[in-house]
């Protein structure tokens, strides 16, 4: 087992004071260490004020903390310019921002958007709506039933008609880590814009936007120890500069007259209204927490948990694991137990204090491919332990014997 000071880590999370909780749903959202909770509480208690407005000390302190969170996040993904970091409500909003402000303005009938059958609904529906309004064709890279992308026809799928390629980095169902660099390089050959949905990868691995050279990338704070309702749209500055605002109102303008307005510089142009100040500060503290441990160490630890979990789950008869047959995978395992409906199974596990997600995981095209209506999903993070995997397996076996 790769080493993390797991007792120290668990003691940082107030929720785990409840020793009976086995939380295996971090792909949905993660718990928060006290460092994040305290950073938010400290802001509200000691220097709360609006940002970009008050020429008074509190306002300046709040603005400084907000800006420093942005810089922190830029460093975390190796963005060369903090102006590339737009704060949004989360991955979903980041994708919608681009669907409205870029796709609807730049695409026309005859153009094509390419996504995959592996996407979370939030990287499908915004493009469906944009495609419908613009007359653009939405195409899909198919998936194999082993949970990988079928890239055999990538040259036929990415053509001179392809204007946008938007791909999930790590599957929230299978854990599959997709070869996004390879796909980005294909897209570049035809000058298509590239968008990476990194909601499931950035919390668990080192992602470098300069190395990927993607045009856009999105992720959510709540999936990486931060608060809800904050996320990031990373965009290349020249692209963000060229785009029209998504939402409009205060803070995003340069000047307003009765007849027209001009826009603030990026990223503020895309952050209308009082920003998500407390959330950004909390998100910055989450990044600090991850940095203090080290994202590579977290990744290695999760990989060793994944290996153990796969081994132990595979030893349970009539348990089918989806994916995880080849390549690189994150610590997310979807499975079903023969003869037990996933929702029933989740309820049984819950009685043993085990929180897993049951359902379609907002990825119905994957469920259709697998010909199942739902799966159970266990997902792991830095605070999970091998002992919890044992308890999961014991509870699964117990449920199995109940149904047989
Ligand atoms: N993209 C991926 C790959 C996701 O896994 C999710 C959320 C989103 C986008 C949307 O993120 P949000 O923060 O805007 O909601 N995934 C899940 C999940 O797998 N279970 O609950 C939420």
Short mmCIF file of C-alpha atoms and ligand atoms in Angstrom, two decimals:
data_model
loop_
_atom_site.label_atom_id
_atom_site.label_comp_id
_atom_site.label_asym_id
_atom_site.label_seq_id
_atom_site.Cartn_x
_atom_site.Cartn_y
_atom_site.Cartn_z
CA UNK A 1 0.00 0.00 0.00
CA UNK A 2 1.41 3.32 -1.06
CA UNK A 3 1.88 5.53 1.98
CA UNK A 4 -0.18 8.44 3.19
CA UNK A 5 -0.58 9.42 6.83
CA UNK A 6 -4.14 8.18 6.70
CA UNK A 7 -4.93 8.66 10.39
CA UNK A 8 -3.83 12.27 10.21
CA UNK A 9 -5.80 12.79 7.00
CA UNK A 10 -8.97 11.25 8.41
CA UNK A 11 -8.66 13.33 11.55
CA UNK A 12 -8.75 16.45 9.35
CA UNK A 13 -12.28 15.58 8.18
CA UNK A 14 -14.93 16.33 10.83
CA UNK A 15 -17.40 13.95 9.14
CA UNK A 16 -15.17 10.97 9.87
CA UNK A 17 -15.51 11.54 13.60
CA UNK A 18 -18.44 9.23 12.93
CA UNK A 19 -16.41 6.04 12.79
CA UNK A 20 -19.26 4.05 11.30
CA UNK A 21 -19.32 6.05 8.04
CA UNK A 22 -17.73 4.41 5.02
CA UNK A 23 -17.93 7.02 2.32
CA UNK A 24 -17.36 5.60 -1.15
CA UNK A 25 -19.04 8.28 -3.23
CA UNK A 26 -16.30 10.83 -3.83
CA UNK A 27 -16.93 10.80 -7.58
CA UNK A 28 -20.25 12.48 -6.76
CA UNK A 29 -18.77 14.87 -4.22
CA UNK A 30 -16.01 14.78 -1.62
CA UNK A 31 -15.95 15.59 2.06
CA UNK A 32 -14.17 18.68 3.36
CA UNK A 33 -11.20 18.91 5.68
CA UNK A 34 -11.36 21.36 8.57
CA UNK A 35 -8.73 23.48 6.79
CA UNK A 36 -11.31 24.24 4.07
CA UNK A 37 -14.19 24.69 6.50
CA UNK A 38 -12.03 26.99 8.65
CA UNK A 39 -10.91 29.07 5.66
CA UNK A 40 -14.55 29.73 4.75
CA UNK A 41 -15.53 30.35 8.35
CA UNK A 42 -12.54 32.68 8.86
CA UNK A 43 -13.59 34.71 5.82
CA UNK A 44 -17.15 35.13 7.08
CA UNK A 45 -16.03 35.78 10.65
CA UNK A 46 -13.04 38.04 10.15
CA UNK A 47 -12.77 39.78 6.79
CA UNK A 48 -16.07 39.34 4.99
CA UNK A 49 -16.80 41.99 2.36
CA UNK A 50 -17.62 42.21 -1.31
CA UNK A 51 -14.73 42.22 -3.78
CA UNK A 52 -13.64 44.67 -6.50
CA UNK A 53 -15.57 47.48 -4.85
CA UNK A 54 -14.70 48.77 -1.41
CA UNK A 55 -11.66 50.95 -1.04
CA UNK A 56 -11.67 49.93 2.58
CA UNK A 57 -9.49 47.42 4.32
CA UNK A 58 -11.95 44.53 4.55
CA UNK A 59 -12.90 44.86 0.91
CA UNK A 60 -9.26 44.87 -0.11
CA UNK A 61 -8.48 41.86 2.06
CA UNK A 62 -11.40 39.93 0.58
CA UNK A 63 -10.34 40.89 -2.95
CA UNK A 64 -6.80 39.78 -2.23
CA UNK A 65 -7.95 36.38 -0.91
CA UNK A 66 -10.27 35.90 -3.88
CA UNK A 67 -7.48 36.72 -6.31
CA UNK A 68 -4.97 34.58 -4.49
CA UNK A 69 -7.33 31.57 -4.77
CA UNK A 70 -7.45 32.16 -8.51
CA UNK A 71 -3.67 32.26 -8.76
CA UNK A 72 -3.42 29.13 -6.63
CA UNK A 73 -5.77 27.26 -8.96
CA UNK A 74 -3.91 28.55 -12.03
CA UNK A 75 -0.66 27.18 -10.57
CA UNK A 76 -2.31 23.86 -9.75
CA UNK A 77 -3.11 23.16 -13.41
CA UNK A 78 0.02 24.98 -14.64
CA UNK A 79 -1.93 27.71 -16.44
CA UNK A 80 0.57 30.35 -17.49
CA UNK A 81 -1.86 33.22 -16.91
CA UNK A 82 -4.37 33.65 -14.06
CA UNK A 83 -6.70 35.42 -16.51
CA UNK A 84 -7.34 31.97 -18.02
CA UNK A 85 -9.17 30.95 -14.84
CA UNK A 86 -12.86 31.87 -14.91
CA UNK A 87 -14.77 31.05 -11.74
CA UNK A 88 -18.08 29.39 -12.51
CA UNK A 89 -20.63 27.44 -10.50
CA UNK A 90 -18.96 24.16 -11.54
CA UNK A 91 -18.16 21.97 -14.51
CA UNK A 92 -21.75 22.10 -15.78
CA UNK A 93 -21.75 25.88 -15.86
CA UNK A 94 -18.30 25.96 -17.47
CA UNK A 95 -19.52 23.77 -20.33
CA UNK A 96 -22.66 25.86 -20.75
CA UNK A 97 -20.59 29.03 -20.83
CA UNK A 98 -18.66 27.74 -23.83
CA UNK A 99 -21.79 26.28 -25.45
CA UNK A 100 -23.45 29.70 -25.29
CA UNK A 101 -20.58 32.15 -25.69
CA UNK A 102 -18.43 30.23 -28.14
CA UNK A 103 -20.40 27.46 -29.89
CA UNK A 104 -23.58 29.40 -30.62
CA UNK A 105 -21.57 32.35 -31.93
CA UNK A 106 -19.01 30.49 -33.99
CA UNK A 107 -20.74 27.43 -35.41
CA UNK A 108 -23.11 27.09 -38.34
CA UNK A 109 -24.92 24.46 -40.38
CA UNK A 110 -22.46 22.00 -41.87
CA UNK A 111 -20.08 22.18 -38.90
CA UNK A 112 -19.68 19.30 -36.49
CA UNK A 113 -19.14 18.88 -32.76
CA UNK A 114 -17.52 15.65 -31.63
CA UNK A 115 -17.99 14.20 -28.16
CA UNK A 116 -17.99 10.60 -26.90
CA UNK A 117 -20.53 8.07 -25.71
CA UNK A 118 -18.71 8.13 -22.38
CA UNK A 119 -19.69 11.68 -21.41
CA UNK A 120 -21.51 12.80 -18.30
CA UNK A 121 -24.84 14.37 -19.33
CA UNK A 122 -23.37 17.78 -18.66
CA UNK A 123 -21.01 17.28 -21.59
CA UNK A 124 -23.82 16.06 -23.85
CA UNK A 125 -26.94 18.14 -23.29
CA UNK A 126 -25.37 21.63 -23.68
CA UNK A 127 -23.96 20.56 -27.06
CA UNK A 128 -27.27 18.99 -28.12
CA UNK A 129 -29.02 22.28 -27.43
CA UNK A 130 -26.31 24.31 -29.18
CA UNK A 131 -26.34 21.92 -32.15
CA UNK A 132 -30.11 22.15 -32.45
CA UNK A 133 -30.01 25.96 -32.50
CA UNK A 134 -27.12 26.26 -34.94
CA UNK A 135 -27.87 23.35 -37.27
CA UNK A 136 -24.58 21.72 -36.30
CA UNK A 137 -24.20 17.93 -36.37
CA UNK A 138 -23.31 16.34 -33.03
CA UNK A 139 -21.22 13.20 -33.44
CA UNK A 140 -19.97 10.66 -30.92
CA UNK A 141 -16.79 8.64 -30.56
CA UNK A 142 -18.23 5.22 -29.69
CA UNK A 143 -17.27 3.26 -26.60
CA UNK A 144 -16.36 -0.38 -26.33
CA UNK A 145 -18.17 -2.51 -23.77
CA UNK A 146 -14.84 -2.80 -21.91
CA UNK A 147 -15.17 0.85 -20.95
CA UNK A 148 -12.64 2.31 -23.37
CA UNK A 149 -13.13 4.65 -26.30
CA UNK A 150 -13.15 3.09 -29.74
CA UNK A 151 -10.65 5.32 -31.51
CA UNK A 152 -10.24 3.05 -34.52
CA UNK A 153 -12.12 5.52 -36.74
CA UNK A 154 -10.78 8.71 -35.22
CA UNK A 155 -9.51 9.94 -38.62
CA UNK A 156 -12.99 9.55 -40.07
CA UNK A 157 -14.66 11.15 -37.06
CA UNK A 158 -12.40 14.20 -36.91
CA UNK A 159 -12.59 15.91 -40.28
CA UNK A 160 -12.37 19.42 -41.67
CA UNK A 161 -16.03 19.81 -40.62
CA UNK A 162 -15.14 19.21 -36.96
CA UNK A 163 -15.03 22.56 -35.14
CA UNK A 164 -15.17 21.40 -31.54
CA UNK A 165 -14.01 18.23 -29.81
CA UNK A 166 -15.17 17.90 -26.19
CA UNK A 167 -14.00 14.87 -24.23
CA UNK A 168 -14.26 13.50 -20.73
CA UNK A 169 -10.79 12.97 -19.26
CA UNK A 170 -11.68 10.36 -16.67
CA UNK A 171 -14.96 8.48 -16.83
CA UNK A 172 -17.21 8.96 -13.80
CA UNK A 173 -18.65 5.48 -14.44
CA UNK A 174 -15.70 3.26 -15.39
CA UNK A 175 -12.79 5.33 -14.14
CA UNK A 176 -11.23 5.00 -17.61
CA UNK A 177 -8.59 7.63 -18.27
CA UNK A 178 -8.90 8.60 -21.90
CA UNK A 179 -5.94 9.35 -24.17
CA UNK A 180 -6.93 12.99 -24.41
CA UNK A 181 -3.56 14.22 -25.61
CA UNK A 182 -3.79 11.95 -28.62
CA UNK A 183 -7.34 13.17 -29.36
CA UNK A 184 -6.33 16.82 -28.86
CA UNK A 185 -3.51 16.31 -31.37
CA UNK A 186 -5.95 14.88 -33.92
CA UNK A 187 -8.27 17.84 -33.35
CA UNK A 188 -5.41 20.28 -33.85
CA UNK A 189 -4.71 18.88 -37.31
CA UNK A 190 -8.10 20.22 -38.44
CA UNK A 191 -7.95 23.34 -36.24
CA UNK A 192 -10.87 22.21 -34.08
CA UNK A 193 -11.29 23.77 -30.66
CA UNK A 194 -10.72 21.30 -27.82
CA UNK A 195 -12.58 21.09 -24.50
CA UNK A 196 -11.62 18.72 -21.70
CA UNK A 197 -14.10 17.76 -18.99
CA UNK A 198 -11.62 17.22 -16.18
CA UNK A 199 -14.19 17.03 -13.36
CA UNK A 200 -13.05 13.51 -12.43
CA UNK A 201 -9.35 13.72 -13.26
CA UNK A 202 -8.03 16.93 -11.69
CA UNK A 203 -8.97 15.89 -8.11
CA UNK A 204 -6.87 12.75 -8.46
CA UNK A 205 -3.95 13.39 -10.77
CA UNK A 206 -1.57 15.99 -12.06
CA UNK A 207 -3.13 17.76 -15.05
CA UNK A 208 -1.06 20.32 -16.93
CA UNK A 209 -3.00 22.52 -19.34
CA UNK A 210 0.13 23.74 -21.08
CA UNK A 211 1.28 20.22 -21.72
CA UNK A 212 -2.18 19.17 -22.97
CA UNK A 213 -2.46 22.36 -24.99
CA UNK A 214 -6.27 22.16 -24.85
CA UNK A 215 -8.32 25.29 -25.55
CA UNK A 216 -10.79 24.84 -22.70
CA UNK A 217 -10.94 22.66 -19.61
CA UNK A 218 -13.49 22.44 -16.79
CA UNK A 219 -13.60 21.11 -13.25
CA UNK A 220 -15.54 21.47 -9.98
CA UNK A 221 -14.35 22.45 -6.50
CA UNK A 222 -16.72 20.13 -4.62
CA UNK A 223 -15.13 17.05 -6.16
CA UNK A 224 -11.72 18.00 -4.77
CA UNK A 225 -12.34 18.85 -1.10
CA UNK A 226 -13.67 22.33 -1.86
CA UNK A 227 -17.14 23.82 -1.43
CA UNK A 228 -20.12 23.37 -3.72
CA UNK A 229 -21.11 25.97 -6.33
CA UNK A 230 -17.60 26.82 -7.45
CA UNK A 231 -15.74 25.51 -10.42
CA UNK A 232 -13.41 26.64 -13.12
CA UNK A 233 -13.47 27.21 -16.79
CA UNK A 234 -9.89 27.32 -17.99
CA UNK A 235 -9.63 28.92 -21.43
CA UNK A 236 -6.79 30.19 -23.55
CA UNK A 237 -6.71 33.94 -23.08
CA UNK A 238 -7.04 34.81 -26.77
CA UNK A 239 -10.17 32.65 -27.03
CA UNK A 240 -11.73 34.04 -23.86
CA UNK A 241 -10.90 37.54 -25.09
CA UNK A 242 -12.68 36.89 -28.37
CA UNK A 243 -15.86 35.60 -26.74
CA UNK A 244 -19.02 37.47 -25.79
CA UNK A 245 -20.16 37.39 -22.15
CA UNK A 246 -22.37 34.51 -20.99
CA UNK A 247 -24.18 36.16 -18.07
CA UNK A 248 -24.35 39.93 -17.78
CA UNK A 249 -24.82 42.52 -15.06
CA UNK A 250 -22.52 44.07 -12.49
CA UNK A 251 -18.76 43.50 -12.31
CA UNK A 252 -18.46 42.19 -15.88
CA UNK A 253 -18.64 45.61 -17.53
CA UNK A 254 -16.16 48.30 -18.28
CA UNK A 255 -18.71 51.02 -18.93
CA UNK A 256 -22.48 51.24 -19.21
CA UNK A 257 -24.53 53.93 -20.89
CA UNK A 258 -28.27 54.00 -21.57
CA UNK A 259 -27.66 52.53 -25.01
CA UNK A 260 -24.65 50.26 -24.77
CA UNK A 261 -22.04 48.63 -22.58
CA UNK A 262 -18.46 47.54 -22.92
CA UNK A 263 -16.93 44.53 -21.24
CA UNK A 264 -14.48 44.14 -18.42
CA UNK A 265 -11.22 42.27 -19.05
CA UNK A 266 -11.11 38.50 -18.75
CA UNK A 267 -11.81 36.65 -16.54
CA UNK A 268 -14.17 39.22 -14.98
CA UNK A 269 -16.11 39.53 -18.25
CA UNK A 270 -17.50 36.07 -17.45
CA UNK A 271 -18.15 36.63 -13.75
CA UNK A 272 -21.30 38.74 -13.61
CA UNK A 273 -22.64 39.84 -10.25
CA UNK A 274 -21.17 39.43 -6.79
CA UNK A 275 -18.71 36.59 -7.27
CA UNK A 276 -18.49 33.30 -5.42
CA UNK A 277 -16.07 34.78 -2.91
CA UNK A 278 -16.38 32.38 0.02
CA UNK A 279 -16.46 29.43 -2.36
CA UNK A 280 -13.32 30.57 -4.17
CA UNK A 281 -11.49 31.06 -0.87
CA UNK A 282 -12.60 27.58 0.22
CA UNK A 283 -11.52 26.14 -3.12
CA UNK A 284 -8.10 27.79 -2.74
CA UNK A 285 -7.76 26.21 0.72
CA UNK A 286 -8.67 22.81 -0.77
CA UNK A 287 -5.88 23.21 -3.32
CA UNK A 288 -3.48 24.13 -0.50
CA UNK A 289 -4.53 20.98 1.37
CA UNK A 290 -3.95 18.79 -1.70
CA UNK A 291 -0.61 20.50 -2.39
CA UNK A 292 0.54 19.96 1.19
CA UNK A 293 0.08 16.21 0.74
CA UNK A 294 1.07 16.16 -2.92
CA UNK A 295 -1.22 15.22 -5.82
CA UNK A 296 1.20 12.52 -7.00
CA UNK A 297 1.18 10.87 -3.59
CA UNK A 298 -2.61 11.02 -3.52
CA UNK A 299 -2.71 9.48 -6.98
CA UNK A 300 -0.36 6.64 -6.00
CA UNK A 301 -2.31 5.94 -2.83
CA UNK A 302 -5.61 5.78 -4.73
CA UNK A 303 -4.05 3.51 -7.32
CA UNK A 304 -3.01 1.06 -4.62
CA UNK A 305 -6.52 1.22 -3.11
CA UNK A 306 -7.94 0.58 -6.57
CA UNK A 307 -5.75 -2.47 -7.06
CA UNK A 308 -6.84 -3.95 -3.74
CA UNK A 309 -10.50 -3.12 -4.36
CA UNK A 310 -10.48 -4.74 -7.80
CA UNK A 311 -8.80 -7.87 -6.47
CA UNK A 312 -11.25 -8.24 -3.61
CA UNK A 313 -14.37 -7.40 -5.62
CA UNK A 314 -13.36 -9.87 -8.32
CA UNK A 315 -13.30 -12.63 -5.73
CA UNK A 316 -17.05 -12.21 -5.15
CA UNK A 317 -19.08 -14.62 -7.28
CA UNK A 318 -21.57 -13.14 -9.72
CA UNK A 319 -20.27 -9.64 -9.28
CA UNK A 320 -19.73 -7.98 -12.62
CA UNK A 321 -17.27 -5.10 -12.86
CA UNK A 322 -17.63 -2.75 -15.81
CA UNK A 323 -14.43 -1.57 -17.45
CA UNK A 324 -11.00 -1.88 -15.77
CA UNK A 325 -9.80 -4.43 -18.30
CA UNK A 326 -7.08 -2.44 -19.99
CA UNK A 327 -5.13 0.77 -19.74
CA UNK A 328 -5.11 3.38 -17.06
CA UNK A 329 -8.04 3.86 -14.70
CA UNK A 330 -8.93 6.10 -11.81
CA UNK A 331 -10.23 4.77 -8.49
CA UNK A 332 -13.87 4.46 -9.57
CA UNK A 333 -15.51 1.05 -9.90
CA UNK A 334 -18.98 0.40 -11.28
CA UNK A 335 -20.46 -3.03 -10.80
CA UNK A 336 -23.62 -5.07 -10.39
CA UNK A 337 -24.42 -8.09 -8.31
CA UNK A 338 -26.38 -10.72 -10.22
CA UNK A 339 -30.01 -10.88 -9.10
CA UNK A 340 -29.93 -7.76 -6.90
CA UNK A 341 -31.21 -4.44 -8.18
CA UNK A 342 -28.54 -1.77 -7.67
CA UNK A 343 -30.92 0.46 -5.74
CA UNK A 344 -31.75 -2.39 -3.34
CA UNK A 345 -28.07 -3.17 -3.02
CA UNK A 346 -27.25 0.45 -2.21
CA UNK A 347 -29.88 0.39 0.53
CA UNK A 348 -28.45 -2.77 2.03
CA UNK A 349 -24.95 -1.30 1.97
CA UNK A 350 -26.29 1.85 3.59
CA UNK A 351 -27.55 -0.23 6.51
CA UNK A 352 -23.90 -1.13 7.10
CA UNK A 353 -22.93 2.55 6.95
CA UNK A 354 -21.55 2.29 3.41
CA UNK A 355 -22.36 5.16 1.05
CA UNK A 356 -22.13 4.26 -2.64
CA UNK A 357 -24.01 5.64 -5.58
CA UNK A 358 -26.59 3.58 -7.43
CA UNK A 359 -28.09 4.76 -10.68
CA UNK A 360 -27.16 5.78 -14.19
CA UNK A 361 -24.55 8.27 -12.93
CA UNK A 362 -25.80 10.91 -15.39
CA UNK A 363 -24.34 8.79 -18.17
CA UNK A 364 -27.34 7.09 -19.77
CA UNK A 365 -25.59 6.44 -23.12
CA UNK A 366 -23.10 4.27 -21.20
CA UNK A 367 -25.93 2.38 -19.47
CA UNK A 368 -27.52 1.77 -22.88
CA UNK A 369 -24.25 0.43 -24.22
CA UNK A 370 -23.88 -1.88 -21.22
CA UNK A 371 -27.57 -2.82 -21.53
CA UNK A 372 -28.22 -2.11 -17.86
CA UNK A 373 -30.48 0.50 -16.31
CA UNK A 374 -28.12 1.25 -13.44
CA UNK A 375 -24.96 0.21 -11.64
CA UNK A 376 -23.50 0.50 -8.18
CA UNK A 377 -20.47 2.76 -8.09
CA UNK A 378 -17.79 2.80 -5.43
CA UNK A 379 -15.34 5.68 -5.75
CA UNK A 380 -12.33 6.37 -3.60
CA UNK A 381 -10.32 9.33 -2.42
CA UNK A 382 -7.37 10.06 -0.18
CA UNK A 383 -9.35 9.40 3.01
CA UNK A 384 -10.45 5.84 2.17
CA UNK A 385 -8.74 2.74 3.52
CA UNK A 386 -8.21 -0.92 2.73
CA UNK A 387 -10.26 -1.77 5.79
CA UNK A 388 -13.22 0.02 4.24
CA UNK A 389 -12.83 -2.12 1.11
CA UNK A 390 -12.99 -5.22 3.30
CA UNK A 391 -16.17 -3.93 4.92
CA UNK A 392 -17.67 -3.22 1.51
CA UNK A 393 -16.91 -6.76 0.37
CA UNK A 394 -18.30 -8.26 3.57
CA UNK A 395 -21.50 -6.27 3.20
CA UNK A 396 -21.80 -7.33 -0.46
CA UNK A 397 -21.42 -10.98 0.48
CA UNK A 398 -23.97 -10.60 3.26
CA UNK A 399 -26.48 -9.02 0.86
CA UNK A 400 -25.81 -11.72 -1.68
CA UNK A 401 -26.60 -14.46 0.82
CA UNK A 402 -29.79 -12.65 1.80
CA UNK A 403 -31.02 -12.66 -1.82
CA UNK A 404 -29.97 -16.24 -2.60
N1 LIG B 1 -18.43 15.93 -15.75
C1 LIG B 1 -18.14 14.80 -15.09
C2 LIG B 1 -17.16 13.85 -15.69
C3 LIG B 1 -18.75 14.53 -13.88
O1 LIG B 1 -18.44 13.39 -13.24
C4 LIG B 1 -19.66 15.46 -13.33
C5 LIG B 1 -20.39 15.19 -12.05
C6 LIG B 1 -19.90 16.64 -14.04
C7 LIG B 1 -19.28 16.83 -15.24
C8 LIG B 1 -20.78 17.70 -13.50
O2 LIG B 1 -20.16 18.33 -12.44
P1 LIG B 1 -20.94 19.44 -11.58
O3 LIG B 1 -19.99 19.75 -10.48
O4 LIG B 1 -21.20 20.57 -12.47
O5 LIG B 1 -22.19 18.77 -11.11
N2 LIG B 1 -20.49 13.84 -11.72
C9 LIG B 1 -21.26 13.29 -10.77
C10 LIG B 1 -21.30 11.93 -10.54
O6 LIG B 1 -20.64 11.11 -11.17
N3 LIG B 1 -22.15 11.68 -9.53
O7 LIG B 1 -22.67 12.84 -9.13
C11 LIG B 1 -22.13 13.86 -9.88
#
